[in-house]
Structure formats: C-alpha cells, structure tokens
Amino acid sequence: MSMPALAASFLTAAAVSALPAQGPDKGVTTFPNASGASATFSTAGAIDGGNPFFQSLGSNGRSCASCHQPATGWSVTPQSIVQRFEDSAGLDPIFRTNDGANSPHADVSTPEARRKAYSMLLTKGLIRVGIGIPANAEFELAAVDDPYGYASASELSLFRRPLPSANLSFLSTVMWDGRETFADPQSPDCIKGTTKCYASIPFDLADQANGATTGHAQAVQDLTAEQRMAIVQFESGLFTAQVFDANAKDLTIAGALGGPRTLASIGSYFGINDVVSGDLGDDMLSGGPGIDTVAFRSSAPGVTVDLNQGEASGGPGFDHLTEFENILGGDGDDDLIGDAGPNVIDGGSGIDACSQTGDEYDTHCDDVGERSGARRISREHCATWRKHYRIIHTGAGP
C-alpha cells in the first residue's frame, strides 16, 4: 500500500482542507480529531503500509492495524469503531468473538445480534482479554457475577482498550499489567539499588507482537523472527502527538514544543521517570536524570520534604534526597517545599503547606489558612501558580 493510499483511508478531502498548512515536512502525516488534529512522525521517513504491522498474519482477517489505527493515535476510539460497524454491518475484522465480543459464545448471526454482542467494544472501545487467575495471585476470587455469562475462575474477562503502538521509546513496561515485561538478571536495565533487572523493551515488544498475532489474530503458528523484528522496528519509530487545537491553534509555533518531532528528539532510558518511595526508614534516595518523584503515600504522620535542602523528615525516617523534581505527600499534615526549578507537588490528604524556594518563587500555599507562618492564597491560585510551579492536589481543605 502506498503512503497516499494509506493516508486516504483515514482522511477525507474535506478534513484535509480544514487542517493548518503542513509545509515541507514530508515525514509527518496529520489526522483530524475532535479537538483539532494530531500527527504521526516516523523516524523511517514514511509510514510503510507494506510492513507486517498492516498484514493479516492470522486466521481471522486481523492485523496489528485493526486495533492500532494511525488516525486515532495508533489505538482505537468508540467513535471510529462505531463507524467501522456501520460500514461493514459488524463484519470488519475488529469484530471477532474471541476477544471483540462480550463473550466468546455471543450470538453474532445478525447485525442487531452483533451490535449487542460487541457492545463493550462499540460503546467503550474495549477488547476482552481472557486470563486465568495466576497461581501466585495475591487475591482470592470470592464470587462471579458476569452479565455476559462467561467469566469464571479459570478465565476472567478483563476489558481494556488497546494501548497506542507509538511513543514506545518512553516505555519501562509493556502492557497495562506489565505481563509482557520479562525479568533478565543479565540485563543492564535494573531498578536502582536492587538486583531486579529486566529484558529490553524491544525484546518485550517482539514477544508481545507474537502473542497478539497468535491470540487476537488467532494465528496457527508463531511469527518468524524477521516478522517480529520488522513490526518492532516499525512501531518503535512512530511518534504521535497533537499539533493543532481548535482553541490554542498551532501547537508547534511561537516557541511551543507540540507535535511528534519534538517527542522523537527526547532521550529516554529505563527508569528515567522513576517514582521512588521514601516510606521505608532512613534512606539515601537519588532520582537521577529525568523527571523523578519522591513519594510518601503510606506515611500517616505529616512529613516535611525540602527539595532545595535535599531532606525529608517527620515520617518513617530521615531521608537524603538528590535529583528529584516532584513530591507526593502522605496522609498527614505535610510541609512540602520545592526547589528553584519546575516542580509538581501533590499533598495527598491532610492539611498541607506548599512552597517554592528561590528569589522569584517564594510564595507559600496553605489550603486552610495560616500555618507555620505561611501566607494564605486560594486553591485556585495554587492550581495555576506561576508558569514554573503547579500544585495538582492539596488535600481536603477549603
């Protein structure tokens, strides 16, 4: 399939004419959406419609693209699925009973029966994943109440929307539940300070591509090593992001860094955006490069966290902190102090006081009034306070 043919299958002439001018950037393909337009950039230079990603390699007519469509952020949306149902009377390859229907036993003999059978897919964009309870599960199944009459202890029905097959360079795990993330004691990708190491993301994605083909596409044999590699290389080169907003207009001009090319230029590695817990006593905690968060979510007493001084106290221990940008408070009344850079601070529950250090950002935020000499400002002010500081939650105060 040629690039023009591929683009034409997702964009109408009217939609294309309504988009902002794209200029000479031939590596970016633009798609309209409800709030404006998104775009995909491929590091290979073009979206290769002949890649195995677009080929039916199973027995039910599906390809990877059946559930990972360029026009919808390399996933699917209920609106796009409804249109495919109407265009095909519910016979498009995405509509298959093995996982597209609410139950594998659903009646799909007529269009109206299919509309009922695929209701979760049509209304929420959800695929059914049938998985049994693991032998080492940390829970017990007390009862089964499946309105579709199928789920049991031997096969739970787990509904989830397909994850985007783009921006994959930012992954640390594969799949919603991480089940395609494999341990590898010989790997250099390890959780800092532990011996827990994991296989590379390309290795995990190759296994995921094969599992999706034998499962979702019901292939009778595994993908070849060449097919797996081709799919992983293709999707690993895809970056997608919003480029135009109906209100904000072009998101790539006047210093704005929207769009997929910016994403493609951002370096990433395993653990770059760690959330490190400080709930386990006296710790020496380092976030390293990237945007990292230190968390005290299980701390009942209030904690004092000062990113400028690199210290945390008052909870389960005294911690020394380096290279953290964000803070998650606990259940108590916390004092959370950022540094001179951009911070995101979530106070959790309790009565929390928040402040920014540095000459320009010394305003204090206290969501119930005076405490520890902090000058009160409104929660609305906190939520939008200065361009370098953002409070996303400050507890249950007024």
mmCIF file of C-alpha atoms in Angstrom:
data_model
loop_
_atom_site.group_PDB
_atom_site.id
_atom_site.type_symbol
_atom_site.label_atom_id
_atom_site.label_comp_id
_atom_site.label_asym_id
_atom_site.label_seq_id
_atom_site.Cartn_x
_atom_site.Cartn_y
_atom_site.Cartn_z
ATOM 1 C CA MET A 1 0.000 0.000 0.000
ATOM 2 C CA SER A 2 1.404 3.392 -0.915
ATOM 3 C CA MET A 3 1.614 6.261 1.554
ATOM 4 C CA PRO A 4 -1.058 8.309 -0.287
ATOM 5 C CA ALA A 5 -3.381 5.302 -0.298
ATOM 6 C CA LEU A 6 -2.795 4.728 3.397
ATOM 7 C CA ALA A 7 -3.455 8.361 4.257
ATOM 8 C CA ALA A 8 -6.568 8.447 2.098
ATOM 9 C CA SER A 9 -8.054 5.580 4.076
ATOM 10 C CA PHE A 10 -8.063 7.762 7.204
ATOM 11 C CA LEU A 11 -8.503 11.331 5.892
ATOM 12 C CA THR A 12 -11.277 12.768 3.768
ATOM 13 C CA ALA A 13 -10.608 15.612 1.344
ATOM 14 C CA ALA A 14 -12.778 17.940 3.436
ATOM 15 C CA ALA A 15 -10.847 17.087 6.598
ATOM 16 C CA VAL A 16 -7.509 17.690 4.926
ATOM 17 C CA SER A 17 -8.589 21.116 3.658
ATOM 18 C CA ALA A 18 -9.637 22.140 7.177
ATOM 19 C CA LEU A 19 -6.212 21.446 8.675
ATOM 20 C CA PRO A 20 -3.435 24.031 9.126
ATOM 21 C CA ALA A 21 -0.791 24.143 6.424
ATOM 22 C CA GLN A 22 1.756 21.395 6.853
ATOM 23 C CA GLY A 23 4.667 22.954 4.996
ATOM 24 C CA PRO A 24 7.502 20.896 3.525
ATOM 25 C CA ASP A 25 7.670 18.301 6.326
ATOM 26 C CA LYS A 26 7.055 15.121 4.353
ATOM 27 C CA GLY A 27 7.815 12.854 7.311
ATOM 28 C CA VAL A 28 4.706 13.916 9.230
ATOM 29 C CA THR A 29 1.164 12.702 8.487
ATOM 30 C CA THR A 30 -1.724 14.652 10.043
ATOM 31 C CA PHE A 31 -5.123 13.351 11.149
ATOM 32 C CA PRO A 32 -8.164 15.344 12.320
ATOM 33 C CA ASN A 33 -9.705 14.661 15.702
ATOM 34 C CA ALA A 34 -12.388 16.125 17.953
ATOM 35 C CA SER A 35 -10.204 18.931 19.334
ATOM 36 C CA GLY A 36 -8.107 19.709 16.250
ATOM 37 C CA ALA A 37 -5.501 17.473 14.697
ATOM 38 C CA SER A 38 -2.820 15.011 15.706
ATOM 39 C CA ALA A 39 0.185 13.990 13.678
ATOM 40 C CA THR A 40 2.452 10.983 13.348
ATOM 41 C CA PHE A 41 6.155 11.172 12.607
ATOM 42 C CA SER A 42 8.052 8.062 11.535
ATOM 43 C CA THR A 43 11.805 8.010 12.021
ATOM 44 C CA ALA A 44 11.916 5.800 8.932
ATOM 45 C CA GLY A 45 10.719 8.764 6.891
ATOM 46 C CA ALA A 46 7.304 7.405 5.919
ATOM 47 C CA ILE A 47 4.594 5.082 7.208
ATOM 48 C CA ASP A 48 5.314 1.830 5.390
ATOM 49 C CA GLY A 49 1.938 0.297 4.560
ATOM 50 C CA GLY A 50 3.710 -2.888 3.414
ATOM 51 C CA ASN A 51 5.116 -3.632 6.868
ATOM 52 C CA PRO A 52 3.865 -6.848 8.564
ATOM 53 C CA PHE A 53 2.137 -4.499 11.028
ATOM 54 C CA PHE A 54 -0.515 -3.953 8.335
ATOM 55 C CA GLN A 55 -0.676 -7.571 7.126
ATOM 56 C CA SER A 56 -3.199 -10.206 8.133
ATOM 57 C CA LEU A 57 -0.924 -12.863 9.617
ATOM 58 C CA GLY A 58 -3.576 -14.832 11.499
ATOM 59 C CA SER A 59 -6.735 -16.721 10.609
ATOM 60 C CA ASN A 60 -9.478 -14.141 11.282
ATOM 61 C CA GLY A 61 -8.506 -11.278 8.969
ATOM 62 C CA ARG A 62 -6.977 -9.048 11.617
ATOM 63 C CA SER A 63 -3.670 -7.204 11.511
ATOM 64 C CA CYS A 64 -1.949 -5.080 14.152
ATOM 65 C CA ALA A 65 -3.597 -2.078 12.480
ATOM 66 C CA SER A 66 -7.064 -3.480 13.197
ATOM 67 C CA CYS A 67 -6.724 -2.224 16.774
ATOM 68 C CA HIS A 68 -3.898 0.302 16.320
ATOM 69 C CA GLN A 69 -5.040 2.834 13.745
ATOM 70 C CA PRO A 70 -2.986 5.885 12.714
ATOM 71 C CA ALA A 71 -5.987 8.230 12.703
ATOM 72 C CA THR A 72 -6.826 7.530 16.354
ATOM 73 C CA GLY A 73 -3.415 7.839 17.941
ATOM 74 C CA TRP A 74 -2.434 4.264 16.987
ATOM 75 C CA SER A 75 -5.207 2.901 19.181
ATOM 76 C CA VAL A 76 -8.994 2.913 18.651
ATOM 77 C CA THR A 77 -11.882 5.067 19.841
ATOM 78 C CA PRO A 78 -15.554 4.152 20.254
ATOM 79 C CA GLN A 79 -16.477 6.665 17.547
ATOM 80 C CA SER A 80 -14.153 5.110 14.972
ATOM 81 C CA ILE A 81 -15.292 1.610 15.899
ATOM 82 C CA VAL A 82 -18.961 2.541 15.523
ATOM 83 C CA GLN A 83 -18.222 3.873 12.037
ATOM 84 C CA ARG A 84 -16.497 0.631 11.102
ATOM 85 C CA PHE A 85 -19.510 -1.310 12.379
ATOM 86 C CA GLU A 86 -21.902 0.763 10.293
ATOM 87 C CA ASP A 87 -19.700 0.485 7.200
ATOM 88 C CA SER A 88 -19.422 -3.311 7.460
ATOM 89 C CA ALA A 89 -22.612 -4.329 9.311
ATOM 90 C CA GLY A 90 -20.352 -5.548 12.104
ATOM 91 C CA LEU A 91 -18.154 -7.753 9.901
ATOM 92 C CA ASP A 92 -14.952 -5.657 9.969
ATOM 93 C CA PRO A 93 -12.024 -7.769 11.298
ATOM 94 C CA ILE A 94 -12.059 -5.958 14.625
ATOM 95 C CA PHE A 95 -15.417 -7.619 15.290
ATOM 96 C CA ARG A 96 -14.406 -11.158 16.224
ATOM 97 C CA THR A 97 -15.882 -13.188 19.059
ATOM 98 C CA ASN A 98 -12.586 -14.441 20.505
ATOM 99 C CA ASP A 99 -11.982 -11.086 22.194
ATOM 100 C CA GLY A 100 -14.057 -8.390 20.495
ATOM 101 C CA ALA A 101 -17.355 -9.716 21.842
ATOM 102 C CA ASN A 102 -18.520 -9.505 25.441
ATOM 103 C CA SER A 103 -18.416 -13.313 25.472
ATOM 104 C CA PRO A 104 -16.857 -15.782 23.025
ATOM 105 C CA HIS A 105 -20.252 -17.525 22.966
ATOM 106 C CA ALA A 106 -22.234 -14.427 21.966
ATOM 107 C CA ASP A 107 -24.734 -14.658 19.116
ATOM 108 C CA VAL A 108 -23.401 -12.795 16.056
ATOM 109 C CA SER A 109 -25.783 -14.215 13.446
ATOM 110 C CA THR A 110 -27.431 -10.889 12.506
ATOM 111 C CA PRO A 111 -26.394 -7.219 12.500
ATOM 112 C CA GLU A 112 -28.556 -6.496 15.541
ATOM 113 C CA ALA A 113 -27.181 -9.532 17.369
ATOM 114 C CA ARG A 114 -23.674 -8.334 16.571
ATOM 115 C CA ARG A 115 -24.478 -4.847 17.851
ATOM 116 C CA LYS A 116 -25.433 -6.397 21.190
ATOM 117 C CA ALA A 117 -22.542 -8.874 21.254
ATOM 118 C CA TYR A 118 -19.934 -6.169 20.647
ATOM 119 C CA SER A 119 -21.489 -3.545 22.952
ATOM 120 C CA MET A 120 -18.382 -3.079 25.125
ATOM 121 C CA LEU A 121 -16.274 -2.558 22.028
ATOM 122 C CA LEU A 122 -18.785 -0.190 20.424
ATOM 123 C CA THR A 123 -19.508 1.951 23.471
ATOM 124 C CA LYS A 124 -16.153 1.961 25.242
ATOM 125 C CA GLY A 125 -13.574 0.749 22.736
ATOM 126 C CA LEU A 126 -12.698 -2.242 24.927
ATOM 127 C CA ILE A 127 -11.254 -5.599 23.926
ATOM 128 C CA ARG A 128 -11.898 -8.613 26.192
ATOM 129 C CA VAL A 129 -8.762 -10.337 27.472
ATOM 130 C CA GLY A 130 -9.416 -13.782 28.916
ATOM 131 C CA ILE A 131 -6.847 -14.665 31.588
ATOM 132 C CA GLY A 132 -6.973 -17.205 34.402
ATOM 133 C CA ILE A 133 -6.038 -16.388 37.981
ATOM 134 C CA PRO A 134 -2.252 -16.802 38.416
ATOM 135 C CA ALA A 135 -1.061 -19.463 40.824
ATOM 136 C CA ASN A 136 0.756 -16.818 42.887
ATOM 137 C CA ALA A 137 -2.122 -14.308 42.904
ATOM 138 C CA GLU A 138 -2.341 -12.051 45.956
ATOM 139 C CA PHE A 139 -6.135 -12.297 45.989
ATOM 140 C CA GLU A 140 -8.915 -14.891 46.052
ATOM 141 C CA LEU A 141 -11.994 -14.950 43.818
ATOM 142 C CA ALA A 142 -14.986 -14.756 46.158
ATOM 143 C CA ALA A 143 -17.787 -14.752 43.574
ATOM 144 C CA VAL A 144 -18.534 -14.405 39.859
ATOM 145 C CA ASP A 145 -21.169 -12.037 38.512
ATOM 146 C CA ASP A 146 -20.719 -11.710 34.749
ATOM 147 C CA PRO A 147 -23.753 -10.201 32.959
ATOM 148 C CA TYR A 148 -22.444 -11.799 29.757
ATOM 149 C CA GLY A 149 -22.402 -15.278 31.287
ATOM 150 C CA TYR A 150 -18.834 -16.336 30.571
ATOM 151 C CA ALA A 151 -16.193 -15.330 33.137
ATOM 152 C CA SER A 152 -15.045 -17.858 35.728
ATOM 153 C CA ALA A 153 -12.059 -18.615 37.959
ATOM 154 C CA SER A 154 -10.416 -20.421 35.063
ATOM 155 C CA GLU A 155 -10.779 -17.421 32.742
ATOM 156 C CA LEU A 156 -11.504 -13.924 33.955
ATOM 157 C CA SER A 157 -12.864 -11.424 31.435
ATOM 158 C CA LEU A 158 -10.658 -8.331 31.596
ATOM 159 C CA PHE A 159 -11.707 -5.458 29.349
ATOM 160 C CA ARG A 160 -9.198 -2.835 28.254
ATOM 161 C CA ARG A 161 -8.583 -0.522 25.315
ATOM 162 C CA PRO A 162 -5.587 -1.305 23.085
ATOM 163 C CA LEU A 163 -2.588 0.778 24.066
ATOM 164 C CA PRO A 164 -1.062 3.083 21.434
ATOM 165 C CA SER A 165 1.627 1.450 19.315
ATOM 166 C CA ALA A 166 3.548 4.748 19.168
ATOM 167 C CA ASN A 167 5.841 6.719 21.507
ATOM 168 C CA LEU A 168 7.236 3.374 22.620
ATOM 169 C CA SER A 169 10.693 4.726 23.426
ATOM 170 C CA PHE A 170 9.246 6.045 26.703
ATOM 171 C CA LEU A 171 8.098 2.631 27.979
ATOM 172 C CA SER A 172 9.544 0.921 31.031
ATOM 173 C CA THR A 173 6.988 -1.914 30.960
ATOM 174 C CA VAL A 174 4.857 -3.489 28.221
ATOM 175 C CA MET A 175 1.066 -3.958 28.501
ATOM 176 C CA TRP A 176 -1.348 -2.469 31.050
ATOM 177 C CA ASP A 177 -0.394 -5.024 33.712
ATOM 178 C CA GLY A 178 3.243 -5.422 32.683
ATOM 179 C CA ARG A 179 2.711 -9.054 31.734
ATOM 180 C CA GLU A 180 4.904 -8.690 28.644
ATOM 181 C CA THR A 181 7.800 -7.390 30.752
ATOM 182 C CA PHE A 182 10.318 -10.145 31.366
ATOM 183 C CA ALA A 183 12.949 -10.489 34.065
ATOM 184 C CA ASP A 184 16.529 -10.824 32.852
ATOM 185 C CA PRO A 185 19.270 -10.982 35.508
ATOM 186 C CA GLN A 186 21.896 -10.305 32.826
ATOM 187 C CA SER A 187 20.242 -7.088 31.613
ATOM 188 C CA PRO A 188 21.687 -3.644 32.429
ATOM 189 C CA ASP A 189 18.112 -2.319 32.875
ATOM 190 C CA CYS A 190 17.674 -2.654 36.627
ATOM 191 C CA ILE A 191 15.718 -0.912 39.375
ATOM 192 C CA LYS A 192 18.240 1.364 41.052
ATOM 193 C CA GLY A 193 19.810 -0.186 44.138
ATOM 194 C CA THR A 194 18.363 -3.656 43.522
ATOM 195 C CA THR A 195 19.149 -6.813 41.579
ATOM 196 C CA LYS A 196 15.772 -6.693 39.810
ATOM 197 C CA CYS A 197 16.717 -6.429 36.142
ATOM 198 C CA TYR A 198 14.543 -6.673 33.047
ATOM 199 C CA ALA A 199 14.816 -7.572 29.387
ATOM 200 C CA SER A 200 14.999 -4.769 26.860
ATOM 201 C CA ILE A 201 11.807 -3.139 25.624
ATOM 202 C CA PRO A 202 12.435 -4.347 22.020
ATOM 203 C CA PHE A 203 12.626 -7.931 23.340
ATOM 204 C CA ASP A 204 9.339 -7.475 25.220
ATOM 205 C CA LEU A 205 7.663 -5.863 22.209
ATOM 206 C CA ALA A 206 8.726 -8.733 19.949
ATOM 207 C CA ASP A 207 7.091 -11.222 22.293
ATOM 208 C CA GLN A 208 4.006 -9.015 22.544
ATOM 209 C CA ALA A 209 3.696 -8.824 18.737
ATOM 210 C CA ASN A 210 3.801 -12.590 18.516
ATOM 211 C CA GLY A 211 1.317 -13.060 21.353
ATOM 212 C CA ALA A 212 -1.087 -10.582 19.761
ATOM 213 C CA THR A 213 -0.887 -12.412 16.444
ATOM 214 C CA THR A 214 -1.463 -15.887 17.900
ATOM 215 C CA GLY A 215 -4.127 -14.573 20.298
ATOM 216 C CA HIS A 216 -6.043 -11.616 18.891
ATOM 217 C CA ALA A 217 -5.475 -12.606 15.247
ATOM 218 C CA GLN A 218 -5.753 -16.348 16.003
ATOM 219 C CA ALA A 219 -2.673 -17.338 14.015
ATOM 220 C CA VAL A 220 -1.928 -21.059 13.926
ATOM 221 C CA GLN A 221 1.830 -20.525 14.022
ATOM 222 C CA ASP A 222 4.241 -18.067 15.563
ATOM 223 C CA LEU A 223 5.624 -15.085 13.715
ATOM 224 C CA THR A 224 9.081 -15.543 12.262
ATOM 225 C CA ALA A 225 11.978 -13.701 13.843
ATOM 226 C CA GLU A 226 12.104 -11.447 10.772
ATOM 227 C CA GLN A 227 8.395 -10.560 11.066
ATOM 228 C CA ARG A 228 8.741 -9.755 14.766
ATOM 229 C CA MET A 229 11.778 -7.570 14.133
ATOM 230 C CA ALA A 230 10.047 -5.737 11.277
ATOM 231 C CA ILE A 231 6.991 -4.967 13.425
ATOM 232 C CA VAL A 232 9.057 -3.795 16.395
ATOM 233 C CA GLN A 233 11.298 -1.598 14.237
ATOM 234 C CA PHE A 234 8.247 -0.069 12.564
ATOM 235 C CA GLU A 235 6.288 0.758 15.714
ATOM 236 C CA SER A 236 9.402 1.842 17.625
ATOM 237 C CA GLY A 237 9.913 4.564 15.022
ATOM 238 C CA LEU A 238 6.411 6.016 15.426
ATOM 239 C CA PHE A 239 5.764 9.174 17.423
ATOM 240 C CA THR A 240 2.354 10.803 17.693
ATOM 241 C CA ALA A 241 1.124 13.981 19.367
ATOM 242 C CA GLN A 242 -1.402 16.775 18.996
ATOM 243 C CA VAL A 243 -0.272 19.516 16.594
ATOM 244 C CA PHE A 244 -3.366 21.713 16.316
ATOM 245 C CA ASP A 245 -6.015 22.674 18.849
ATOM 246 C CA ALA A 246 -9.293 24.372 17.981
ATOM 247 C CA ASN A 247 -8.721 26.936 20.734
ATOM 248 C CA ALA A 248 -4.930 27.227 21.034
ATOM 249 C CA LYS A 249 -4.352 26.775 17.264
ATOM 250 C CA ASP A 250 -0.933 25.634 16.035
ATOM 251 C CA LEU A 251 0.954 23.892 18.861
ATOM 252 C CA THR A 252 4.306 23.932 17.081
ATOM 253 C CA ILE A 253 4.974 27.672 16.627
ATOM 254 C CA ALA A 254 5.943 30.676 18.758
ATOM 255 C CA GLY A 255 8.177 28.556 20.960
ATOM 256 C CA ALA A 256 5.595 25.821 21.589
ATOM 257 C CA LEU A 257 7.006 22.297 21.503
ATOM 258 C CA GLY A 258 3.950 20.308 20.452
ATOM 259 C CA GLY A 259 3.997 17.668 17.774
ATOM 260 C CA PRO A 260 5.641 14.294 17.241
ATOM 261 C CA ARG A 261 9.021 15.531 16.055
ATOM 262 C CA THR A 262 9.681 17.016 19.483
ATOM 263 C CA LEU A 263 8.823 13.699 21.127
ATOM 264 C CA ALA A 264 11.174 11.875 18.775
ATOM 265 C CA SER A 265 14.028 14.149 19.851
ATOM 266 C CA ILE A 266 13.617 13.474 23.590
ATOM 267 C CA GLY A 267 16.046 10.936 25.005
ATOM 268 C CA SER A 268 14.740 8.218 27.287
ATOM 269 C CA TYR A 269 16.021 5.153 29.113
ATOM 270 C CA PHE A 270 14.843 2.600 31.660
ATOM 271 C CA GLY A 271 13.917 4.332 34.926
ATOM 272 C CA ILE A 272 14.208 7.913 33.656
ATOM 273 C CA ASN A 273 10.907 8.910 35.288
ATOM 274 C CA ASP A 274 11.127 6.902 38.496
ATOM 275 C CA VAL A 275 8.750 7.200 41.411
ATOM 276 C CA VAL A 276 10.925 6.454 44.444
ATOM 277 C CA SER A 277 9.279 5.686 47.784
ATOM 278 C CA GLY A 278 10.666 7.159 50.998
ATOM 279 C CA ASP A 279 8.419 5.139 53.318
ATOM 280 C CA LEU A 280 10.912 2.520 54.446
ATOM 281 C CA GLY A 281 13.013 4.263 57.106
ATOM 282 C CA ASP A 282 16.232 6.257 56.759
ATOM 283 C CA ASP A 283 17.116 6.335 53.063
ATOM 284 C CA MET A 284 19.590 7.804 50.620
ATOM 285 C CA LEU A 285 17.395 8.426 47.589
ATOM 286 C CA SER A 286 18.514 9.622 44.170
ATOM 287 C CA GLY A 287 16.216 10.225 41.236
ATOM 288 C CA GLY A 288 18.971 10.595 38.647
ATOM 289 C CA PRO A 289 18.405 12.361 35.321
ATOM 290 C CA GLY A 290 14.866 12.876 34.066
ATOM 291 C CA ILE A 291 11.682 13.926 35.860
ATOM 292 C CA ASP A 292 11.535 11.960 39.114
ATOM 293 C CA THR A 293 9.093 11.841 42.020
ATOM 294 C CA VAL A 294 9.737 11.053 45.671
ATOM 295 C CA ALA A 295 6.635 9.581 47.323
ATOM 296 C CA PHE A 296 5.452 9.272 50.931
ATOM 297 C CA ARG A 297 1.983 7.894 50.208
ATOM 298 C CA SER A 298 1.934 5.331 53.058
ATOM 299 C CA SER A 299 3.127 7.808 55.691
ATOM 300 C CA ALA A 300 0.403 8.520 58.286
ATOM 301 C CA PRO A 301 2.246 11.282 60.200
ATOM 302 C CA GLY A 302 2.976 14.505 58.393
ATOM 303 C CA VAL A 303 6.267 14.777 56.544
ATOM 304 C CA THR A 304 8.499 17.730 55.769
ATOM 305 C CA VAL A 305 10.094 17.445 52.347
ATOM 306 C CA ASP A 306 12.533 20.097 51.138
ATOM 307 C CA LEU A 307 13.876 19.550 47.630
ATOM 308 C CA ASN A 308 16.070 22.627 47.952
ATOM 309 C CA GLN A 309 17.861 21.223 51.029
ATOM 310 C CA GLY A 310 17.596 17.630 49.827
ATOM 311 C CA GLU A 311 15.962 16.375 53.015
ATOM 312 C CA ALA A 312 12.782 14.647 54.165
ATOM 313 C CA SER A 313 11.798 14.091 57.795
ATOM 314 C CA GLY A 314 8.900 13.630 60.183
ATOM 315 C CA GLY A 315 7.548 10.401 58.692
ATOM 316 C CA PRO A 316 9.041 6.907 58.827
ATOM 317 C CA GLY A 317 12.638 8.167 58.847
ATOM 318 C CA PHE A 318 15.105 10.820 57.768
ATOM 319 C CA ASP A 319 15.895 10.758 54.054
ATOM 320 C CA HIS A 320 18.584 12.447 51.990
ATOM 321 C CA LEU A 321 17.292 13.392 48.537
ATOM 322 C CA THR A 322 19.096 14.239 45.317
ATOM 323 C CA GLU A 323 17.819 14.884 41.795
ATOM 324 C CA PHE A 324 14.071 14.881 42.442
ATOM 325 C CA GLU A 325 11.663 17.273 40.773
ATOM 326 C CA ASN A 326 8.256 16.267 42.194
ATOM 327 C CA ILE A 327 6.758 15.281 45.565
ATOM 328 C CA LEU A 328 3.826 13.066 46.603
ATOM 329 C CA GLY A 329 2.818 13.696 50.216
ATOM 330 C CA GLY A 330 1.122 11.318 52.650
ATOM 331 C CA ASP A 331 -1.982 11.201 54.836
ATOM 332 C CA GLY A 332 -0.744 13.676 57.441
ATOM 333 C CA ASP A 333 -0.289 17.443 57.512
ATOM 334 C CA ASP A 334 2.736 17.856 55.249
ATOM 335 C CA ASP A 335 5.140 20.737 54.615
ATOM 336 C CA LEU A 336 6.304 20.302 51.025
ATOM 337 C CA ILE A 337 8.955 22.620 49.652
ATOM 338 C CA GLY A 338 10.082 22.657 46.055
ATOM 339 C CA ASP A 339 13.331 23.949 44.660
ATOM 340 C CA ALA A 340 14.131 26.708 42.187
ATOM 341 C CA GLY A 341 13.157 24.582 39.191
ATOM 342 C CA PRO A 342 9.736 23.411 37.939
ATOM 343 C CA ASN A 343 8.002 21.106 40.457
ATOM 344 C CA VAL A 344 4.726 19.221 40.671
ATOM 345 C CA ILE A 345 3.616 18.709 44.283
ATOM 346 C CA ASP A 346 0.673 16.522 45.334
ATOM 347 C CA GLY A 347 -0.031 16.942 49.041
ATOM 348 C CA GLY A 348 -2.392 13.984 49.355
ATOM 349 C CA SER A 349 -4.879 14.156 52.225
ATOM 350 C CA GLY A 350 -4.364 16.202 55.358
ATOM 351 C CA ILE A 351 -3.693 19.932 55.714
ATOM 352 C CA ASP A 352 -0.681 20.640 53.562
ATOM 353 C CA ALA A 353 1.538 23.684 53.171
ATOM 354 C CA CYS A 354 3.490 24.045 49.938
ATOM 355 C CA SER A 355 6.156 26.498 48.909
ATOM 356 C CA GLN A 356 8.686 27.235 46.192
ATOM 357 C CA THR A 357 12.205 28.386 47.016
ATOM 358 C CA GLY A 358 14.313 30.850 45.076
ATOM 359 C CA ASP A 359 14.207 34.612 44.667
ATOM 360 C CA GLU A 360 11.174 34.711 42.391
ATOM 361 C CA TYR A 361 9.126 31.766 43.649
ATOM 362 C CA ASP A 362 8.823 32.285 47.421
ATOM 363 C CA THR A 363 5.022 32.412 47.683
ATOM 364 C CA HIS A 364 3.563 29.876 50.151
ATOM 365 C CA CYS A 365 0.428 27.804 49.628
ATOM 366 C CA ASP A 366 -1.699 26.614 52.563
ATOM 367 C CA ASP A 367 -5.175 25.306 51.732
ATOM 368 C CA VAL A 368 -6.761 26.084 55.138
ATOM 369 C CA GLY A 369 -5.135 29.361 56.146
ATOM 370 C CA GLU A 370 -2.274 30.442 58.397
ATOM 371 C CA ARG A 371 0.108 27.661 59.453
ATOM 372 C CA SER A 372 3.855 27.818 60.163
ATOM 373 C CA GLY A 373 3.904 31.448 59.044
ATOM 374 C CA ALA A 374 2.683 30.597 55.551
ATOM 375 C CA ARG A 375 0.731 33.342 53.780
ATOM 376 C CA ARG A 376 -2.647 32.032 52.603
ATOM 377 C CA ILE A 377 -3.539 32.044 48.916
ATOM 378 C CA SER A 378 -6.537 30.423 47.265
ATOM 379 C CA ARG A 379 -6.540 26.856 45.935
ATOM 380 C CA GLU A 380 -7.348 28.267 42.504
ATOM 381 C CA HIS A 381 -4.200 30.359 42.743
ATOM 382 C CA CYS A 382 -2.254 27.267 43.761
ATOM 383 C CA ALA A 383 -3.576 25.327 40.783
ATOM 384 C CA THR A 384 -2.291 27.889 38.297
ATOM 385 C CA TRP A 385 0.513 29.446 40.308
ATOM 386 C CA ARG A 386 3.232 30.877 38.120
ATOM 387 C CA LYS A 387 4.447 29.201 34.992
ATOM 388 C CA HIS A 388 7.214 27.295 36.784
ATOM 389 C CA TYR A 389 5.153 25.722 39.590
ATOM 390 C CA ARG A 390 1.988 23.637 39.674
ATOM 391 C CA ILE A 391 0.018 22.287 42.639
ATOM 392 C CA ILE A 392 -2.150 19.391 41.456
ATOM 393 C CA HIS A 393 -3.781 18.481 44.789
ATOM 394 C CA THR A 394 -3.614 19.957 48.270
ATOM 395 C CA GLY A 395 -5.943 17.774 50.325
ATOM 396 C CA ALA A 396 -9.458 18.259 51.603
ATOM 397 C CA GLY A 397 -9.310 21.852 52.883
ATOM 398 C CA PRO A 398 -11.478 24.699 51.553
#
